[in-house]
Coordinates of N, CA, C and O in Angstrom, one line a residue:
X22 N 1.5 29.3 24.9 CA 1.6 30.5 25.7 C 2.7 31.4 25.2 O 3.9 31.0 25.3
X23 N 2.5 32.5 24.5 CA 3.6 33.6 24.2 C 3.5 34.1 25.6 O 2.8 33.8 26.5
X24 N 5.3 35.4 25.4 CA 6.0 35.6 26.3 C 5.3 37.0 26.3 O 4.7 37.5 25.4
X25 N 5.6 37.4 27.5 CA 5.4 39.2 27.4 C 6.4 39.7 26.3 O 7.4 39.3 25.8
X26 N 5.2 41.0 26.3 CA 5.8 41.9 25.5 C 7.2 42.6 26.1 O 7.4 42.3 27.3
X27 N 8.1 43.5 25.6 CA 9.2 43.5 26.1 C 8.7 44.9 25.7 O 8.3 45.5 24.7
X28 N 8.8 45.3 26.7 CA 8.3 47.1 27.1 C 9.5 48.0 26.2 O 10.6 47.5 25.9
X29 N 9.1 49.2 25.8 CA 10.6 49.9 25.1 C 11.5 50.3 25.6 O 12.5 50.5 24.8
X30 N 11.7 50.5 27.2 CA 12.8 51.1 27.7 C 13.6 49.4 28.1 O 14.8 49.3 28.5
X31 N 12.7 48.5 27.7 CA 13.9 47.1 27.5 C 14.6 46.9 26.5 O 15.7 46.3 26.3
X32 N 13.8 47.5 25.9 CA 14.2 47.2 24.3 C 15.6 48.1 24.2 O 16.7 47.6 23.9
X33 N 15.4 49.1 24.4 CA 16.5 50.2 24.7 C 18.0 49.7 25.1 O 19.0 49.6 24.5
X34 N 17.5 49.2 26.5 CA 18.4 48.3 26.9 C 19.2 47.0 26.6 O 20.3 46.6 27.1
X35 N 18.4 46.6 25.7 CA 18.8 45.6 25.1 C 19.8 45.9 23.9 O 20.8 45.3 23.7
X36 N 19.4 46.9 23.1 CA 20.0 47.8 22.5 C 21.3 48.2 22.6 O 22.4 48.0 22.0
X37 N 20.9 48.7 23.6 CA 22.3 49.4 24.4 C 23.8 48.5 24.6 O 24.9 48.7 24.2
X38 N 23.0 47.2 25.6 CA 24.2 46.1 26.1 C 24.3 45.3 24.6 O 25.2 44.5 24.6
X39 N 23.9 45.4 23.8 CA 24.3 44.2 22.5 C 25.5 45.3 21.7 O 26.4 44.8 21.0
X40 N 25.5 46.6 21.7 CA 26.4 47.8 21.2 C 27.4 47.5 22.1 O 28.4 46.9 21.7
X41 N 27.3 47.9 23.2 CA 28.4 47.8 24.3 C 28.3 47.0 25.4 O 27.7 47.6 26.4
X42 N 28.7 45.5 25.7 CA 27.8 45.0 27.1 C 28.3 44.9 28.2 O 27.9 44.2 29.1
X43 N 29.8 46.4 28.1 CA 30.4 46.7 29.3 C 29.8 47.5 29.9 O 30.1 47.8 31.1
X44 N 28.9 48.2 29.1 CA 28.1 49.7 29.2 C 27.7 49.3 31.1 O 27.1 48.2 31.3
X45 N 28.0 50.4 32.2 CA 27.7 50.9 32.9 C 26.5 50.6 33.5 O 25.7 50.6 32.5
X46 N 25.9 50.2 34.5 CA 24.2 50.8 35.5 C 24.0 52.5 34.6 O 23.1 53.0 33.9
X47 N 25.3 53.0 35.0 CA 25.1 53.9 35.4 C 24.8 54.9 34.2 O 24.1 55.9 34.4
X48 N 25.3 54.5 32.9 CA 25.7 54.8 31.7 C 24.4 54.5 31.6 O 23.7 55.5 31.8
X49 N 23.8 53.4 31.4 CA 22.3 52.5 30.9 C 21.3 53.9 31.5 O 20.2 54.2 30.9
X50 N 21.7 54.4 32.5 CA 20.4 54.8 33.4 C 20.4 56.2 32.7 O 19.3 56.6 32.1
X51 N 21.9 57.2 32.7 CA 22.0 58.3 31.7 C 21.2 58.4 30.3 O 20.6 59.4 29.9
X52 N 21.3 56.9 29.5 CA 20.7 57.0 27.8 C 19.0 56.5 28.1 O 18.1 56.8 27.3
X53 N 19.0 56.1 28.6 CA 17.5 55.8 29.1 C 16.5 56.5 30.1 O 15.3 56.4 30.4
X54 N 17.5 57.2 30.5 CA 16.1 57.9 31.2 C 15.6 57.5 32.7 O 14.8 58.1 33.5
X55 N 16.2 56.3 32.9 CA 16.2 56.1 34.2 C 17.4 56.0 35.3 O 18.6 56.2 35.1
X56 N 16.6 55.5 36.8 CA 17.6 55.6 37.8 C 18.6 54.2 37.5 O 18.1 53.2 36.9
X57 N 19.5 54.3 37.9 CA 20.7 53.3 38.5 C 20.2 52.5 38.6 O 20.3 51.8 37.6
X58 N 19.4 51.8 39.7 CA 18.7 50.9 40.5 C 17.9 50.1 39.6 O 17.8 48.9 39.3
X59 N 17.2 51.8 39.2 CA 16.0 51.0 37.6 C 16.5 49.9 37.1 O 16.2 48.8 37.3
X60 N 17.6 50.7 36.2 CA 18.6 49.6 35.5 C 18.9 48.8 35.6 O 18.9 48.0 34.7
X61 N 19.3 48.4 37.0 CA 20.2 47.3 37.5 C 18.9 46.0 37.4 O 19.1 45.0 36.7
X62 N 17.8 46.4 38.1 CA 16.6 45.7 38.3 C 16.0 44.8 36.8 O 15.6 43.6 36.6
X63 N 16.3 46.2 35.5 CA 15.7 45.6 34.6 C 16.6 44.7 33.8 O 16.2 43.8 33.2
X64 N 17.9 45.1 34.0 CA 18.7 43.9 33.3 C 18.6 42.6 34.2 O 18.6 41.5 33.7
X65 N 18.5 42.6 35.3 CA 18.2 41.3 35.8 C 17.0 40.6 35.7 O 16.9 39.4 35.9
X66 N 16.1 41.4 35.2 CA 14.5 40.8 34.9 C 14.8 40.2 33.4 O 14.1 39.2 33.1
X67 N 15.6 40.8 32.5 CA 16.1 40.6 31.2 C 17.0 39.2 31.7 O 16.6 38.0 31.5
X68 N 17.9 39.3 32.1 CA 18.7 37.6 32.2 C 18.0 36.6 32.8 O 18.3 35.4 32.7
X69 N 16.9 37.1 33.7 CA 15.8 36.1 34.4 C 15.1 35.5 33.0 O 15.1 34.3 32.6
X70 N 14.7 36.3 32.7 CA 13.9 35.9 31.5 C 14.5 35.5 30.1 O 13.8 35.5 29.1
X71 N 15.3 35.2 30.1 CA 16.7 34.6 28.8 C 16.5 35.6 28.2 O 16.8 35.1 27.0
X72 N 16.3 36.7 28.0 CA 16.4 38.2 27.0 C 18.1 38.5 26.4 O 18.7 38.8 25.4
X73 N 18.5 38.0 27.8 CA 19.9 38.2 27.9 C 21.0 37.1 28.5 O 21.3 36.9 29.7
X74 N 21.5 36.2 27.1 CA 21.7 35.1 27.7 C 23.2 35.3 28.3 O 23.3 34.7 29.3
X75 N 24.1 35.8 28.1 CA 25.6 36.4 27.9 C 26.0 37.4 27.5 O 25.5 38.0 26.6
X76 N 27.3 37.9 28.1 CA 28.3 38.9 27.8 C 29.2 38.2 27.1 O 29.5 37.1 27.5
X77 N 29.8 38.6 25.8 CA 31.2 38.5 25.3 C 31.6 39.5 25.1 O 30.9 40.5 25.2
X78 N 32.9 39.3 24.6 CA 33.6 40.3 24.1 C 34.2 40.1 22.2 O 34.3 38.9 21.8
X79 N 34.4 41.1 21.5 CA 34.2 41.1 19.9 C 36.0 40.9 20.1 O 36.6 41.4 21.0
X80 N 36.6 40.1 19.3 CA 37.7 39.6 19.0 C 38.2 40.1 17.5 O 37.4 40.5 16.6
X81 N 39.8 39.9 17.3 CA 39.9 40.3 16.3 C 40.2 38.9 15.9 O 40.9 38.2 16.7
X82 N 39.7 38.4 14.9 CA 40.2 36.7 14.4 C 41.3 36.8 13.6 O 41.8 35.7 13.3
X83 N 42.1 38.3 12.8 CA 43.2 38.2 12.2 C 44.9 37.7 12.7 O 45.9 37.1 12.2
X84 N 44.4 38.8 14.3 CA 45.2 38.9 15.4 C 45.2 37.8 16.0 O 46.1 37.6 16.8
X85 N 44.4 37.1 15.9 CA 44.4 35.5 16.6 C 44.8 34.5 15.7 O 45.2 33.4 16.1
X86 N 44.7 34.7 14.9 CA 46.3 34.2 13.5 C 44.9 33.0 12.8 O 45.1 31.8 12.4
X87 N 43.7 33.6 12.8 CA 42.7 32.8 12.2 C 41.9 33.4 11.0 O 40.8 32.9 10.8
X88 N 42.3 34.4 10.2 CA 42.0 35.5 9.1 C 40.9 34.4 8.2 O 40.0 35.0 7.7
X89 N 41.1 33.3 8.2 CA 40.1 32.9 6.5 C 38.7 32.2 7.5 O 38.6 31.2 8.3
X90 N 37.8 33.2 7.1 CA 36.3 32.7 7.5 C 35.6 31.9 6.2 O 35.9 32.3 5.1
X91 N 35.0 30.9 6.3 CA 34.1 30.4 5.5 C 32.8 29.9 6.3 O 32.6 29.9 7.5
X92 N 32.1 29.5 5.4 CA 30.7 28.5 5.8 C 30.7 27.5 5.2 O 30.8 27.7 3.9
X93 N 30.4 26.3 5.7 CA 30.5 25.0 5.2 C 29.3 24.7 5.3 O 28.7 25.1 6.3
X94 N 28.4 23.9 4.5 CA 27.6 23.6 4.8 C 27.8 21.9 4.1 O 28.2 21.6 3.0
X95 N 26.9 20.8 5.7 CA 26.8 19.6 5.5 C 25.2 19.2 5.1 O 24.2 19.8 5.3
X96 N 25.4 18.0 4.5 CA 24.5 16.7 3.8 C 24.8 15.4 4.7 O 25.9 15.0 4.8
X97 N 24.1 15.0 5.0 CA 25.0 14.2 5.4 C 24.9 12.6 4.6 O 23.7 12.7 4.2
X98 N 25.4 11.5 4.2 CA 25.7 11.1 3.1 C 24.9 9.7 2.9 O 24.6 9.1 1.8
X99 N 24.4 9.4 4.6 CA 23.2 8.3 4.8 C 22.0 9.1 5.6 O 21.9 9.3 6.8
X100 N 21.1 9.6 4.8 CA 19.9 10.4 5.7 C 19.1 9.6 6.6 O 18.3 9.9 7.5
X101 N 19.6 8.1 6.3 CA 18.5 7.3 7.6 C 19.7 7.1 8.6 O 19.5 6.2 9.5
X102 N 20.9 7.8 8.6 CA 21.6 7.8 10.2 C 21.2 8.9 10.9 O 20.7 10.0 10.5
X103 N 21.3 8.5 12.5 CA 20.7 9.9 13.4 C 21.3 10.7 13.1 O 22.4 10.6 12.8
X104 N 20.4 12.2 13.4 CA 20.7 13.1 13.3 C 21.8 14.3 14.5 O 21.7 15.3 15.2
X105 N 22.5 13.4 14.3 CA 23.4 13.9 15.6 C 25.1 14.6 15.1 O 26.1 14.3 15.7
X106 N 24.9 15.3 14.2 CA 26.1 15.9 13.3 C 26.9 16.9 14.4 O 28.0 16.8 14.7
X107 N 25.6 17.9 15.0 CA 26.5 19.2 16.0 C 27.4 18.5 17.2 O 28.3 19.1 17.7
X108 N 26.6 16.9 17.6 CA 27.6 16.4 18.9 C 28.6 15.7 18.2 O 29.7 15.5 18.7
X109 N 28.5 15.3 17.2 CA 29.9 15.1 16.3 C 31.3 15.6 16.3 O 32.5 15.3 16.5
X110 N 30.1 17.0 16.0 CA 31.3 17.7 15.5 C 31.4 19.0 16.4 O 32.1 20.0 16.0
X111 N 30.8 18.9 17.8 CA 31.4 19.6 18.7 C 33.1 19.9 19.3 O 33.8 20.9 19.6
X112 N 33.4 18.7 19.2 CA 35.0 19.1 19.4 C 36.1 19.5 18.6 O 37.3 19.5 19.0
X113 N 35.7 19.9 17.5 CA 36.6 21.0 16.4 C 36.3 21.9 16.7 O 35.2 22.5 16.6
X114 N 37.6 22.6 17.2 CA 37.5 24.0 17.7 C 37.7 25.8 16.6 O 37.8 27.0 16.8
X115 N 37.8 24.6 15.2 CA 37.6 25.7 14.2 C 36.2 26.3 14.2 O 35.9 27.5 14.1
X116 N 35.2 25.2 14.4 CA 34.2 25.6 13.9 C 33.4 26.8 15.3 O 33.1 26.6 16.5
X117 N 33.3 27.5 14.8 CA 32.7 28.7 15.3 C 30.8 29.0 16.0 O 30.4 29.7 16.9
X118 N 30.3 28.3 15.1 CA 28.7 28.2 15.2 C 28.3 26.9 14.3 O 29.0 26.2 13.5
X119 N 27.0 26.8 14.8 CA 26.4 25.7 14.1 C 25.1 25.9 13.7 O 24.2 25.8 14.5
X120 N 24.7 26.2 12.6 CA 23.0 26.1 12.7 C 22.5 24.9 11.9 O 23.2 24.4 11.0
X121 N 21.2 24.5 12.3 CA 20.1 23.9 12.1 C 19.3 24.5 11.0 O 18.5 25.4 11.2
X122 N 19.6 24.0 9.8 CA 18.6 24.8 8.7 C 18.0 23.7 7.8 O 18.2 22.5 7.7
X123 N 16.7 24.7 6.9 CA 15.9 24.1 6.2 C 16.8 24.6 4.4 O 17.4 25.6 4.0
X124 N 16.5 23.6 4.0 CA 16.8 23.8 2.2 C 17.6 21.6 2.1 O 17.0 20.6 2.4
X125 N 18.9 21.6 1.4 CA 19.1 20.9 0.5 C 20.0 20.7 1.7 O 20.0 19.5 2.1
X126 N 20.7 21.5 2.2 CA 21.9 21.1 3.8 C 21.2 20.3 4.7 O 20.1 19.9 4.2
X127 N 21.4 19.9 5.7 CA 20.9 19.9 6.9 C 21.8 21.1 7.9 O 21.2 21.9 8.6
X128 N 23.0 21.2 7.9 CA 23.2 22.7 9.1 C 24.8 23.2 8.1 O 25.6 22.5 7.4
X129 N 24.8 24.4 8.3 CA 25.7 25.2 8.1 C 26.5 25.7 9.2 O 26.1 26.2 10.3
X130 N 28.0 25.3 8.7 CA 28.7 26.0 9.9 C 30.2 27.4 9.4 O 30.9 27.7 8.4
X131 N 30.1 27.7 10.5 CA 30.5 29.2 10.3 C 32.0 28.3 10.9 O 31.8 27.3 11.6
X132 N 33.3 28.7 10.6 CA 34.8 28.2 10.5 C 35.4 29.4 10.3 O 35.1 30.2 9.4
X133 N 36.7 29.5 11.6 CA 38.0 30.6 10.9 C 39.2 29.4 11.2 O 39.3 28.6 12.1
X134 N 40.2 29.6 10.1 CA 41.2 28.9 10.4 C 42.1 29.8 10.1 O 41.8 31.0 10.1
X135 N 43.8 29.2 9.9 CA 45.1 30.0 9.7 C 45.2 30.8 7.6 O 45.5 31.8 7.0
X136 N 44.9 29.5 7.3 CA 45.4 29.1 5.7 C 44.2 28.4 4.6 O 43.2 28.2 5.2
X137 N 44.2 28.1 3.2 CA 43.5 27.5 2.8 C 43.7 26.2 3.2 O 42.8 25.5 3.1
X138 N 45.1 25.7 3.7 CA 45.5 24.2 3.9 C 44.8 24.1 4.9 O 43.8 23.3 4.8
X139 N 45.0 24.7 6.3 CA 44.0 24.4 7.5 C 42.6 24.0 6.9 O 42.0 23.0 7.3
X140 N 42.0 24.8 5.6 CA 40.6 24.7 5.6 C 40.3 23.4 5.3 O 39.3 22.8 5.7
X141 N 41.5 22.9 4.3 CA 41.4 21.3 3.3 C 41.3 20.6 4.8 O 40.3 20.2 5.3
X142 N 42.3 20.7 5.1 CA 42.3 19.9 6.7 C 41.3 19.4 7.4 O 41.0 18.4 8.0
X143 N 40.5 21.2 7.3 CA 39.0 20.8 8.8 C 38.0 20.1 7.6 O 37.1 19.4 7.9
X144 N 38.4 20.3 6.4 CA 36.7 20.0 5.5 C 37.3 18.4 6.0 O 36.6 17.9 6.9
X145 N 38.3 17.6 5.7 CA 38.7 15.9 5.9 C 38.3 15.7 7.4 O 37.3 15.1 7.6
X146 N 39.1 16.4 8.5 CA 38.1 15.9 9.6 C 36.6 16.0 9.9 O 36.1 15.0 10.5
X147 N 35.6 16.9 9.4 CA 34.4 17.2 9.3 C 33.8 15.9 8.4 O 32.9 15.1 8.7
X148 N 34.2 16.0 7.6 CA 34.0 14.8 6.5 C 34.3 13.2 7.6 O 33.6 12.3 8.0
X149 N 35.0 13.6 7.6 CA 35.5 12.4 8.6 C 34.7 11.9 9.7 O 34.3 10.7 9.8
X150 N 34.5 13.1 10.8 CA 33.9 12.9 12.2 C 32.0 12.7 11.6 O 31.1 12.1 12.2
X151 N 31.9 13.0 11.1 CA 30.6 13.1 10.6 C 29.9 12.5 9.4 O 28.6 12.4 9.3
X152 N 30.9 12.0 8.4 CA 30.1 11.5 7.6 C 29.0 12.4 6.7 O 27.9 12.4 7.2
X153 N 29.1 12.9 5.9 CA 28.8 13.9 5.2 C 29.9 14.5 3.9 O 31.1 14.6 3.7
X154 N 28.4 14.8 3.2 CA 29.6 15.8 2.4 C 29.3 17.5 2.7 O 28.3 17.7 3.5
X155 N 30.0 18.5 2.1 CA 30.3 19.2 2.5 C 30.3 20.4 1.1 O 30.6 20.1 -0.1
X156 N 30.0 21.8 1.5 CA 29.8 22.3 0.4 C 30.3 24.0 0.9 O 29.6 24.7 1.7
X157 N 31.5 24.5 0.3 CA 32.1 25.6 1.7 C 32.1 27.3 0.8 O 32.7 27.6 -0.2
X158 N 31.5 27.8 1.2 CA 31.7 29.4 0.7 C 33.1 29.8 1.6 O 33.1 29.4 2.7
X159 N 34.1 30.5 1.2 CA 35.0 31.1 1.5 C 34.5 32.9 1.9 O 33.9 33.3 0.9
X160 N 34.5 33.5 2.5 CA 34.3 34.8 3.1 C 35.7 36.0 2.7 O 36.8 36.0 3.2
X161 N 35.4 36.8 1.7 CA 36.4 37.5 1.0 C 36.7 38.9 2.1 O 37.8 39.4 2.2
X162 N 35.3 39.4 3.0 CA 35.6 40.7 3.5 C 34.2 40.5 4.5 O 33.3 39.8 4.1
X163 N 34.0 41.2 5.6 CA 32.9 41.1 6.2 C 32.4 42.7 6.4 O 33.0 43.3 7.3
X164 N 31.4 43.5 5.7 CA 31.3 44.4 6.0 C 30.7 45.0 7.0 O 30.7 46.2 7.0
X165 N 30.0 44.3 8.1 CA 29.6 44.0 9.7 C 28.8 43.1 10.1 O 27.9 42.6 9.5
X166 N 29.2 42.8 11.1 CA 28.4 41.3 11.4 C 28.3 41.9 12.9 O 28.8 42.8 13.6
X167 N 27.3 40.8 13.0 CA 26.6 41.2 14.9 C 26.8 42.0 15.4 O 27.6 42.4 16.2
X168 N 25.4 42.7 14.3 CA 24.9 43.9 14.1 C 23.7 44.0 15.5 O 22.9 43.2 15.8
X169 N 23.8 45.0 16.1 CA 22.9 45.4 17.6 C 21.6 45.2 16.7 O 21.4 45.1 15.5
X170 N 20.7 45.2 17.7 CA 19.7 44.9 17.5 C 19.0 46.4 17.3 O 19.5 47.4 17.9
X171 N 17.6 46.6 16.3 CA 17.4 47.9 16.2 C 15.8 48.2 16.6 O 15.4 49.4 16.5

């Protein structure tokens, strides 16, 4: 069963709150074309329907004294152990995201820490809690990331 189509003035919407997801009823209703009410109605049909799972807010990670981004990506080092690496390694609070991917990894994870030593650090616990080895790209500059949807 696919999902409905997502009409354009959602799309708009969607648009809209992933740019700014403090943006206004009222604001939404000005760039869109519709009433207040409209609005209010369609973002709730949008979180009804998981369109719109959360609000956050964009952080500075330098100012949070966490500047060195990398991606690590795990193997893990016995492939006939279960596949249970993300509840592993849920409680390191370096690590930022987790995906599930296809190629030579099993998941790649997105990490900000203080220092290169923090990094040596999280790769020994990661290594550690999980069992795996580990293979880490360091992130030199980010020229935009979570990028609105177009």
């Amino acid at each position: 069963m696919s999902s409905p189509e997502v009409e354009s003035k959602d799309r708009q919407i969607l648009s809209l709150l992933a740019a700014d997801g403090r943006m206004s009823f009222t604001d939404l209703g000005k760039a869109t074309d519709l009433s207040t009410s409209a609005v209010h109605q369609r973002v709730k049909r949008l979180e009804q329907r998981g369109l719109i799972t959360g609000y956050g807010a964009t952080v500075d990670h330098d100012q949070l004294g966490r500047p060195l981004t990398a991606f690590i990506s795990i193997t893990p080092i016995d492939p006939s152990q279960p596949d249970d690496y993300p509840e592993r390694l849920v409680g390191i609070p370096e690590i930022e995201s987790c995906w599930s991917v296809a190629g030579e990894e099993s998941y790649i994870l997105k990490i900000r820490v203080a220092t290169p030593r923090d990094l040596e650090d999280l790769l020994a616990r990661i290594r550690g809690a999980a069992s795996v080895s580990t293979r880490t790209t360091i992130v030199l500059s980010t020229p935009y990331e979570n990028r609105p949807i177009g």
